[in-house]
PDB file of C-alpha atoms in Angstrom:
ATOM      1  CA  UNK A  29     -23.160  -4.707  10.564  1.00 46.00           C
ATOM      2  CA  UNK A  30     -21.033  -5.114  13.039  1.00 42.00           C
ATOM      3  CA  UNK A  31     -21.443  -9.235  12.980  1.00 42.00           C
ATOM      4  CA  UNK A  32     -22.977 -10.929  10.161  1.00 43.00           C
ATOM      5  CA  UNK A  33     -25.406 -12.565  12.771  1.00 43.00           C
ATOM      6  CA  UNK A  34     -26.810  -9.147  13.834  1.00 39.00           C
ATOM      7  CA  UNK A  35     -29.187  -8.885  10.846  1.00 40.00           C
ATOM      8  CA  UNK A  36     -31.226 -11.714  12.334  1.00 36.00           C
ATOM      9  CA  UNK A  37     -32.554  -8.741  14.758  1.00 35.00           C
ATOM     10  CA  UNK A  38     -32.463  -6.187  12.204  1.00 36.00           C
ATOM     11  CA  UNK A  39     -36.904  -6.077  10.896  1.00 36.00           C
ATOM     12  CA  UNK A  40     -38.470  -3.481   9.530  1.00 37.00           C
ATOM     13  CA  UNK A  41     -40.883  -3.003   6.178  1.00 37.00           C
ATOM     14  CA  UNK A  42     -41.127  -0.575   3.282  1.00 35.00           C
ATOM     15  CA  UNK A  43     -44.897  -0.593   2.580  1.00 34.00           C
ATOM     16  CA  UNK A  44     -45.785   1.778   0.076  1.00 36.00           C
ATOM     17  CA  UNK A  45     -49.686   3.035  -1.526  1.00 35.00           C
ATOM     18  CA  UNK A  46     -51.328   2.924  -4.783  1.00 31.00           C
ATOM     19  CA  UNK A  47     -50.859   6.610  -6.193  1.00 34.00           C
ATOM     20  CA  UNK A  48     -52.729   7.937  -9.377  1.00 30.00           C
ATOM     21  CA  UNK A  49     -52.172  11.230 -10.731  1.00 31.00           C
ATOM     22  CA  UNK A  50     -54.012  13.294 -12.980  1.00 30.00           C
ATOM     23  CA  UNK A  51     -52.618  16.360 -14.578  1.00 29.00           C
ATOM     24  CA  UNK A  52     -55.327  17.934 -16.530  1.00 29.00           C
ATOM     25  CA  UNK A  53     -54.193  20.655 -19.404  1.00 29.00           C
ATOM     26  CA  UNK A  54     -53.651  23.949 -18.418  1.00 29.00           C
ATOM     27  CA  UNK A  55     -57.413  25.023 -19.006  1.00 29.00           C
ATOM     28  CA  UNK A  56     -58.379  23.447 -16.008  1.00 30.00           C
ATOM     29  CA  UNK A  57     -55.496  24.773 -14.126  1.00 31.00           C
ATOM     30  CA  UNK A  58     -56.769  25.977 -11.080  1.00 28.00           C
ATOM     31  CA  UNK A  59     -58.050  22.742 -10.650  1.00 30.00           C
ATOM     32  CA  UNK A  60     -55.346  20.724 -10.779  1.00 34.00           C
ATOM     33  CA  UNK A  61     -52.417  23.037  -9.665  1.00 37.00           C
ATOM     34  CA  UNK A  62     -51.351  20.302  -6.893  1.00 42.00           C
ATOM     35  CA  UNK A  63     -51.721  16.752  -6.938  1.00 48.00           C
ATOM     36  CA  UNK A  64     -50.803  14.582  -4.098  1.00 54.00           C
ATOM     37  CA  UNK A  65     -51.042  11.253  -2.898  1.00 53.00           C
ATOM     38  CA  UNK A  66     -52.884   9.472   0.200  1.00 59.00           C
ATOM     39  CA  UNK A  67     -50.632  10.942   3.466  1.00 63.00           C
ATOM     40  CA  UNK A  68     -47.257   9.058   4.529  1.00 66.00           C
ATOM     41  CA  UNK A  69     -48.070   6.922   1.083  1.00 59.00           C
ATOM     42  CA  UNK A  70     -44.348   6.070   1.423  1.00 60.00           C
ATOM     43  CA  UNK A  71     -43.117   3.986   4.418  1.00 59.00           C
ATOM     44  CA  UNK A  72     -40.355   2.649   5.575  1.00 57.00           C
ATOM     45  CA  UNK A  73     -40.392   1.190   9.350  1.00 46.00           C
ATOM     46  CA  UNK A  74     -37.781  -0.854  11.581  1.00 42.00           C
ATOM     47  CA  UNK A  75     -41.360  -3.041  12.822  1.00 30.00           C
ATOM     48  CA  UNK A  76     -43.593  -5.469  11.118  1.00 27.00           C
ATOM     49  CA  UNK A  77     -46.922  -3.758   9.867  1.00 26.00           C
ATOM     50  CA  UNK A  78     -49.216  -4.260   7.125  1.00 25.00           C
ATOM     51  CA  UNK A  79     -50.434  -1.562   4.539  1.00 26.00           C
ATOM     52  CA  UNK A  80     -52.786  -1.465   2.688  1.00 25.00           C
ATOM     53  CA  UNK A  81     -53.018  -0.149  -1.123  1.00 23.00           C
ATOM     54  CA  UNK A  82     -55.480   2.087  -2.062  1.00 30.00           C
ATOM     55  CA  UNK A  83     -56.616  -0.632  -4.254  1.00 28.00           C
ATOM     56  CA  UNK A  84     -57.772  -3.267  -2.211  1.00 27.00           C
ATOM     57  CA  UNK A  85     -54.251  -4.954  -2.327  1.00 31.00           C
ATOM     58  CA  UNK A  86     -52.278  -5.581   0.580  1.00 31.00           C
ATOM     59  CA  UNK A  87     -48.259  -5.620   0.255  1.00 33.00           C
ATOM     60  CA  UNK A  88     -46.197  -7.599   3.635  1.00 37.00           C
ATOM     61  CA  UNK A  89     -42.395  -6.595   3.810  1.00 43.00           C
ATOM     62  CA  UNK A  90     -40.542  -7.434   6.622  1.00 47.00           C
ATOM     63  CA  UNK A  91     -37.351  -8.183   7.990  1.00 58.00           C
ATOM     64  CA  UNK A  92     -36.092  -5.578   5.877  1.00 70.00           C
ATOM     65  CA  UNK A  93     -31.585  -5.647   6.016  1.00 78.00           C
ATOM     66  CA  UNK A  94     -29.253  -3.623   4.816  1.00 86.00           C
ATOM     67  CA  UNK A  95     -27.894  -4.059   1.133  1.00 89.00           C
ATOM     68  CA  UNK A  96     -26.106  -3.185  -1.503  1.00 91.00           C
ATOM     69  CA  UNK A  97     -27.958  -1.738  -5.167  1.00 94.00           C
ATOM     70  CA  UNK A  98     -26.681  -4.415  -6.971  1.00 93.00           C
ATOM     71  CA  UNK A  99     -27.613  -7.218  -5.348  1.00 92.00           C
ATOM     72  CA  UNK A 100     -31.162  -5.178  -3.821  1.00 92.00           C
ATOM     73  CA  UNK A 101     -32.088  -4.832  -7.415  1.00 95.00           C
ATOM     74  CA  UNK A 102     -31.208  -8.582  -8.250  1.00 94.00           C
ATOM     75  CA  UNK A 103     -33.526  -9.616  -5.701  1.00 93.00           C
ATOM     76  CA  UNK A 104     -35.829  -7.665  -7.062  1.00 94.00           C
ATOM     77  CA  UNK A 105     -35.434  -8.226 -10.948  1.00 95.00           C
ATOM     78  CA  UNK A 106     -35.431 -12.167 -10.514  1.00 96.00           C
ATOM     79  CA  UNK A 107     -38.517 -12.496  -8.765  1.00 96.00           C
ATOM     80  CA  UNK A 108     -40.514 -16.192 -10.075  1.00 96.00           C
ATOM     81  CA  UNK A 109     -36.904 -17.261 -11.724  1.00 95.00           C
ATOM     82  CA  UNK A 110     -35.966 -21.114 -10.542  1.00 95.00           C
ATOM     83  CA  UNK A 111     -34.151 -20.966  -7.300  1.00 92.00           C
ATOM     84  CA  UNK A 112     -32.625 -24.287  -8.432  1.00 91.00           C
ATOM     85  CA  UNK A 113     -34.810 -25.752  -5.073  1.00 91.00           C
ATOM     86  CA  UNK A 114     -37.990 -26.703  -6.341  1.00 94.00           C
ATOM     87  CA  UNK A 115     -39.480 -23.000  -6.277  1.00 94.00           C
ATOM     88  CA  UNK A 116     -39.114 -19.537  -7.136  1.00 96.00           C
ATOM     89  CA  UNK A 117     -37.703 -16.403  -5.544  1.00 94.00           C
ATOM     90  CA  UNK A 118     -39.709 -13.904  -4.222  1.00 92.00           C
ATOM     91  CA  UNK A 119     -39.985 -10.133  -5.008  1.00 90.00           C
ATOM     92  CA  UNK A 120     -36.793  -8.540  -2.678  1.00 88.00           C
ATOM     93  CA  UNK A 121     -35.869 -11.288  -0.264  1.00 88.00           C
ATOM     94  CA  UNK A 122     -32.433 -12.981  -0.243  1.00 87.00           C
ATOM     95  CA  UNK A 123     -30.877 -16.382  -0.421  1.00 88.00           C
ATOM     96  CA  UNK A 124     -31.470 -15.667   3.213  1.00 82.00           C
ATOM     97  CA  UNK A 125     -35.219 -15.121   3.458  1.00 82.00           C
ATOM     98  CA  UNK A 126     -33.980 -11.499   4.380  1.00 80.00           C
ATOM     99  CA  UNK A 127     -35.581  -8.443   2.596  1.00 81.00           C
ATOM    100  CA  UNK A 128     -33.526  -6.293   0.988  1.00 86.00           C
ATOM    101  CA  UNK A 129     -35.725  -3.597  -1.451  1.00 87.00           C
ATOM    102  CA  UNK A 130     -39.214  -2.158  -1.715  1.00 84.00           C
ATOM    103  CA  UNK A 131     -40.736  -0.383  -4.466  1.00 85.00           C
ATOM    104  CA  UNK A 132     -43.861   1.967  -5.305  1.00 82.00           C
ATOM    105  CA  UNK A 133     -45.167   2.578  -8.982  1.00 83.00           C
ATOM    106  CA  UNK A 134     -47.278   5.384 -10.153  1.00 80.00           C
ATOM    107  CA  UNK A 135     -48.783   7.183 -12.915  1.00 82.00           C
ATOM    108  CA  UNK A 136     -48.436  10.458 -14.276  1.00 82.00           C
ATOM    109  CA  UNK A 137     -51.322  11.696 -16.693  1.00 80.00           C
ATOM    110  CA  UNK A 138     -51.320  14.487 -19.197  1.00 80.00           C
ATOM    111  CA  UNK A 139     -54.873  15.300 -20.277  1.00 76.00           C
ATOM    112  CA  UNK A 140     -54.813  18.528 -21.760  1.00 77.00           C
ATOM    113  CA  UNK A 141     -53.585  19.117 -25.280  1.00 80.00           C
ATOM    114  CA  UNK A 142     -50.210  21.019 -24.861  1.00 80.00           C
ATOM    115  CA  UNK A 143     -47.240  19.553 -22.899  1.00 83.00           C
ATOM    116  CA  UNK A 144     -46.715  20.452 -19.384  1.00 82.00           C
ATOM    117  CA  UNK A 145     -43.949  19.985 -17.316  1.00 86.00           C
ATOM    118  CA  UNK A 146     -44.612  19.000 -13.568  1.00 85.00           C
ATOM    119  CA  UNK A 147     -42.385  18.719 -10.050  1.00 86.00           C
ATOM    120  CA  UNK A 148     -42.348  15.640  -8.052  1.00 87.00           C
ATOM    121  CA  UNK A 149     -41.195  16.000  -4.331  1.00 87.00           C
ATOM    122  CA  UNK A 150     -41.894  13.960  -1.100  1.00 86.00           C
ATOM    123  CA  UNK A 151     -42.830  15.505   1.726  1.00 85.00           C
ATOM    124  CA  UNK A 152     -41.598  14.154   4.557  1.00 86.00           C
ATOM    125  CA  UNK A 153     -43.845  13.651   7.619  1.00 84.00           C
ATOM    126  CA  UNK A 154     -42.398  14.994  11.258  1.00 91.00           C
ATOM    127  CA  UNK A 155     -40.171  11.903  13.309  1.00 91.00           C
ATOM    128  CA  UNK A 156     -42.475  11.046  16.721  1.00 90.00           C
ATOM    129  CA  UNK A 157     -39.594  12.871  19.369  1.00 93.00           C
ATOM    130  CA  UNK A 158     -39.525  11.625  23.186  1.00 89.00           C
ATOM    131  CA  UNK A 159     -41.140  13.049  25.730  1.00 93.00           C
ATOM    132  CA  UNK A 160     -40.290  12.198  29.461  1.00 91.00           C
ATOM    133  CA  UNK A 161     -42.984  13.527  32.578  1.00 93.00           C
ATOM    134  CA  UNK A 162     -41.901  15.029  35.223  1.00 94.00           C
ATOM    135  CA  UNK A 163     -40.047  12.148  37.127  1.00 91.00           C
ATOM    136  CA  UNK A 164     -38.104  11.539  34.149  1.00 90.00           C
ATOM    137  CA  UNK A 165     -39.591   8.461  32.720  1.00 92.00           C
ATOM    138  CA  UNK A 166     -40.283   8.260  29.231  1.00 88.00           C
ATOM    139  CA  UNK A 167     -44.081   8.548  27.881  1.00 94.00           C
ATOM    140  CA  UNK A 168     -43.547   8.446  24.264  1.00 93.00           C
ATOM    141  CA  UNK A 169     -41.193   6.775  22.756  1.00 90.00           C
ATOM    142  CA  UNK A 170     -39.020   9.084  19.745  1.00 90.00           C
ATOM    143  CA  UNK A 171     -38.824   7.369  15.986  1.00 86.00           C
ATOM    144  CA  UNK A 172     -35.249   6.854  15.280  1.00 85.00           C
ATOM    145  CA  UNK A 173     -33.896   7.994  11.928  1.00 87.00           C
ATOM    146  CA  UNK A 174     -32.403   6.460   8.516  1.00 88.00           C
ATOM    147  CA  UNK A 175     -29.384   7.814   7.533  1.00 92.00           C
ATOM    148  CA  UNK A 176     -28.857   5.321   4.180  1.00 91.00           C
ATOM    149  CA  UNK A 177     -32.175   4.872   3.118  1.00 90.00           C
ATOM    150  CA  UNK A 178     -31.412   5.302  -0.917  1.00 92.00           C
ATOM    151  CA  UNK A 179     -34.234   5.662  -4.132  1.00 93.00           C
ATOM    152  CA  UNK A 180     -33.775   4.862  -7.808  1.00 95.00           C
ATOM    153  CA  UNK A 181     -36.789   6.489 -10.290  1.00 95.00           C
ATOM    154  CA  UNK A 182     -37.325   5.039 -13.246  1.00 96.00           C
ATOM    155  CA  UNK A 183     -39.053   5.891 -16.165  1.00 97.00           C
ATOM    156  CA  UNK A 184     -41.208   2.244 -16.794  1.00 96.00           C
ATOM    157  CA  UNK A 185     -43.191   3.986 -19.493  1.00 95.00           C
ATOM    158  CA  UNK A 186     -43.447   1.173 -21.995  1.00 96.00           C
ATOM    159  CA  UNK A 187     -42.362  -1.612 -20.345  1.00 96.00           C
ATOM    160  CA  UNK A 188     -44.553  -4.558 -19.691  1.00 92.00           C
ATOM    161  CA  UNK A 189     -42.633  -6.612 -17.934  1.00 94.00           C
ATOM    162  CA  UNK A 190     -44.210  -6.794 -13.859  1.00 93.00           C
ATOM    163  CA  UNK A 191     -40.468  -6.609 -12.517  1.00 95.00           C
ATOM    164  CA  UNK A 192     -38.468  -4.779 -15.592  1.00 96.00           C
ATOM    165  CA  UNK A 193     -37.485  -1.480 -14.408  1.00 96.00           C
ATOM    166  CA  UNK A 194     -35.975  -0.472 -17.655  1.00 95.00           C
ATOM    167  CA  UNK A 195     -33.016   0.960 -18.298  1.00 95.00           C
ATOM    168  CA  UNK A 196     -34.290   5.049 -18.286  1.00 97.00           C
ATOM    169  CA  UNK A 197     -33.570   6.151 -14.897  1.00 98.00           C
ATOM    170  CA  UNK A 198     -34.483   9.035 -13.890  1.00 98.00           C
ATOM    171  CA  UNK A 199     -32.804   9.860 -10.662  1.00 98.00           C
ATOM    172  CA  UNK A 200     -30.565   8.157  -8.483  1.00 98.00           C
ATOM    173  CA  UNK A 201     -30.639   9.604  -4.415  1.00 97.00           C
ATOM    174  CA  UNK A 202     -30.762   9.485  -0.866  1.00 96.00           C
ATOM    175  CA  UNK A 203     -33.221  10.308   1.516  1.00 92.00           C
ATOM    176  CA  UNK A 204     -31.932  13.370   3.263  1.00 96.00           C
ATOM    177  CA  UNK A 205     -32.241  13.374   6.993  1.00 96.00           C
ATOM    178  CA  UNK A 206     -30.634  17.125   8.751  1.00 96.00           C
ATOM    179  CA  UNK A 207     -28.637  16.194  12.174  1.00 95.00           C
ATOM    180  CA  UNK A 208     -29.561  20.209  13.120  1.00 95.00           C
ATOM    181  CA  UNK A 209     -32.679  19.696  12.422  1.00 95.00           C
ATOM    182  CA  UNK A 210     -33.052  15.944  13.710  1.00 94.00           C
ATOM    183  CA  UNK A 211     -35.642  15.655  10.887  1.00 95.00           C
ATOM    184  CA  UNK A 212     -35.938  14.552   7.354  1.00 93.00           C
ATOM    185  CA  UNK A 213     -36.052  17.444   4.552  1.00 96.00           C
ATOM    186  CA  UNK A 214     -38.276  17.658   1.693  1.00 94.00           C
ATOM    187  CA  UNK A 215     -36.503  16.248  -1.623  1.00 95.00           C
ATOM    188  CA  UNK A 216     -37.412  15.735  -5.141  1.00 96.00           C
ATOM    189  CA  UNK A 217     -37.530  12.265  -7.067  1.00 94.00           C
ATOM    190  CA  UNK A 218     -36.234  13.969 -10.059  1.00 97.00           C
ATOM    191  CA  UNK A 219     -33.265  15.777  -9.143  1.00 97.00           C
ATOM    192  CA  UNK A 220     -30.874  17.187  -6.505  1.00 96.00           C
ATOM    193  CA  UNK A 221     -31.195  20.507  -6.796  1.00 94.00           C
ATOM    194  CA  UNK A 222     -34.713  20.303  -6.403  1.00 91.00           C
ATOM    195  CA  UNK A 223     -35.507  21.826  -9.511  1.00 91.00           C
ATOM    196  CA  UNK A 224     -35.580  19.450 -11.632  1.00 95.00           C
ATOM    197  CA  UNK A 225     -38.638  18.865 -13.993  1.00 94.00           C
ATOM    198  CA  UNK A 226     -40.377  15.850 -16.082  1.00 92.00           C
ATOM    199  CA  UNK A 227     -42.679  17.005 -19.367  1.00 92.00           C
ATOM    200  CA  UNK A 228     -45.416  15.049 -20.505  1.00 88.00           C
ATOM    201  CA  UNK A 229     -46.717  15.567 -23.318  1.00 87.00           C
ATOM    202  CA  UNK A 230     -50.746  16.248 -23.931  1.00 82.00           C
ATOM    203  CA  UNK A 231     -53.487  14.088 -25.196  1.00 83.00           C
ATOM    204  CA  UNK A 232     -53.404  11.687 -22.768  1.00 81.00           C
ATOM    205  CA  UNK A 233     -50.000  10.604 -22.562  1.00 86.00           C
ATOM    206  CA  UNK A 234     -49.170   8.587 -19.609  1.00 85.00           C
ATOM    207  CA  UNK A 235     -45.788   8.669 -18.072  1.00 87.00           C
ATOM    208  CA  UNK A 236     -45.479   5.040 -15.347  1.00 88.00           C
ATOM    209  CA  UNK A 237     -42.649   5.247 -13.093  1.00 87.00           C
ATOM    210  CA  UNK A 238     -41.741   3.292 -10.255  1.00 88.00           C
ATOM    211  CA  UNK A 239     -39.779   4.202  -7.155  1.00 87.00           C
ATOM    212  CA  UNK A 240     -37.254   1.807  -5.915  1.00 89.00           C
ATOM    213  CA  UNK A 241     -36.416   1.741  -2.456  1.00 87.00           C
ATOM    214  CA  UNK A 242     -33.461  -0.127  -0.212  1.00 89.00           C
ATOM    215  CA  UNK A 243     -31.682   0.394   3.088  1.00 86.00           C
ATOM    216  CA  UNK A 244     -27.735   1.245   1.220  1.00 92.00           C
ATOM    217  CA  UNK A 245     -25.095  -1.842   3.457  1.00 89.00           C
ATOM    218  CA  UNK A 246     -22.683   0.711   5.576  1.00 88.00           C
ATOM    219  CA  UNK A 247     -21.475  -1.610   7.790  1.00 84.00           C
ATOM    220  CA  UNK A 248     -21.434  -0.961  11.284  1.00 83.00           C
ATOM    221  CA  UNK A 249     -23.515   2.641  10.647  1.00 87.00           C
ATOM    222  CA  UNK A 250     -26.174   0.162  10.281  1.00 83.00           C
ATOM    223  CA  UNK A 251     -26.247  -0.488  13.381  1.00 82.00           C
ATOM    224  CA  UNK A 252     -28.162   3.104  14.223  1.00 84.00           C
ATOM    225  CA  UNK A 253     -30.941   2.093  12.377  1.00 81.00           C
ATOM    226  CA  UNK A 254     -32.770  -1.172  13.749  1.00 80.00           C
ATOM    227  CA  UNK A 255     -35.707  -0.024  14.551  1.00 75.00           C
ATOM    228  CA  UNK A 256     -36.325   3.493  12.493  1.00 79.00           C
ATOM    229  CA  UNK A 257     -38.692   5.030  10.540  1.00 79.00           C
ATOM    230  CA  UNK A 258     -39.605   6.793   7.388  1.00 80.00           C
ATOM    231  CA  UNK A 259     -43.234   8.441   6.557  1.00 78.00           C
ATOM    232  CA  UNK A 260     -43.515  10.683   3.714  1.00 80.00           C
ATOM    233  CA  UNK A 261     -45.806  12.162   0.920  1.00 77.00           C
ATOM    234  CA  UNK A 262     -45.686  12.319  -2.810  1.00 78.00           C
ATOM    235  CA  UNK A 263     -46.673  15.774  -4.006  1.00 80.00           C
ATOM    236  CA  UNK A 264     -46.810  16.630  -7.829  1.00 80.00           C
ATOM    237  CA  UNK A 265     -47.549  20.028  -9.002  1.00 79.00           C
ATOM    238  CA  UNK A 266     -47.609  21.587 -12.241  1.00 76.00           C
ATOM    239  CA  UNK A 267     -44.659  23.998 -12.792  1.00 73.00           C
ATOM    240  CA  UNK A 268     -45.843  27.268 -12.777  1.00 58.00           C
ATOM    241  CA  UNK A 269     -48.842  26.587 -11.891  1.00 51.00           C
ATOM    242  CA  UNK A 270     -49.599  28.819  -8.631  1.00 45.00           C
ATOM    243  CA  UNK A 271     -48.662  31.303 -10.348  1.00 39.00           C
ATOM    244  CA  UNK A 272     -51.052  31.776 -12.475  1.00 36.00           C
ATOM    245  CA  UNK A 273     -53.307  34.655 -12.488  1.00 34.00           C
ATOM    246  CA  UNK A 274     -56.977  35.905 -15.176  1.00 38.00           C
ATOM    247  CA  UNK A 275     -56.064  38.244 -17.167  1.00 40.00           C
ATOM    248  CA  UNK A 276     -58.535  40.567 -19.353  1.00 44.00           C
ATOM    249  CA  UNK A 277     -57.200  43.002 -21.674  1.00 39.00           C
ATOM    250  CA  UNK A 278     -60.750  44.076 -23.642  1.00 40.00           C
TER     251      UNK A 278
END
């Protein structure tokens, strides 16, 4: 940011919905080729809104500001610790009371008998474009994109502490935006090429995953992200399921 006090006008929210995906065994592949979260399950918006979890819990995250990853993670992991002023630290809130991050927990379970490979990606929702009437007056305000929105996917399987991300990082990336198309582009949660997969053993094996998101500090370049919006839907697919066809040799 150009000036420190400009952070005070950078208000936003990161809200997410609970996602529980069951990947069934190969014998039921036709019924589980694709599982996805609720539309726009991942929402990042520089405005004050309320997002409701599927399980009924509510998440209010406001006043998002740019920060580096170290600070964002620290404001998360210190949740509940003594703040030295007779209280405790709140999740993703920095020392000045601003929000630095958001997180999204989801679970993948393979109820089949054999190991499976899954593909996990996010399909962005198209940004609303500005519209004008014949008089040149703006009738629909266009949405502004984030260009420094980053994420880490953690595999938290076996970790019990709510605010412990663990050390098993699956992938770290930036939510991609194309200057050419003026839109966000589809991206994988598992790797840079989009072809990466995650293996999940059979017999009701569960993976507990956490998507951690923050707006990376970029100095004056963050100014253009005031009022920015990101929305997307998580898609989880069984690798190769779309090519399965029935065969009868006899």
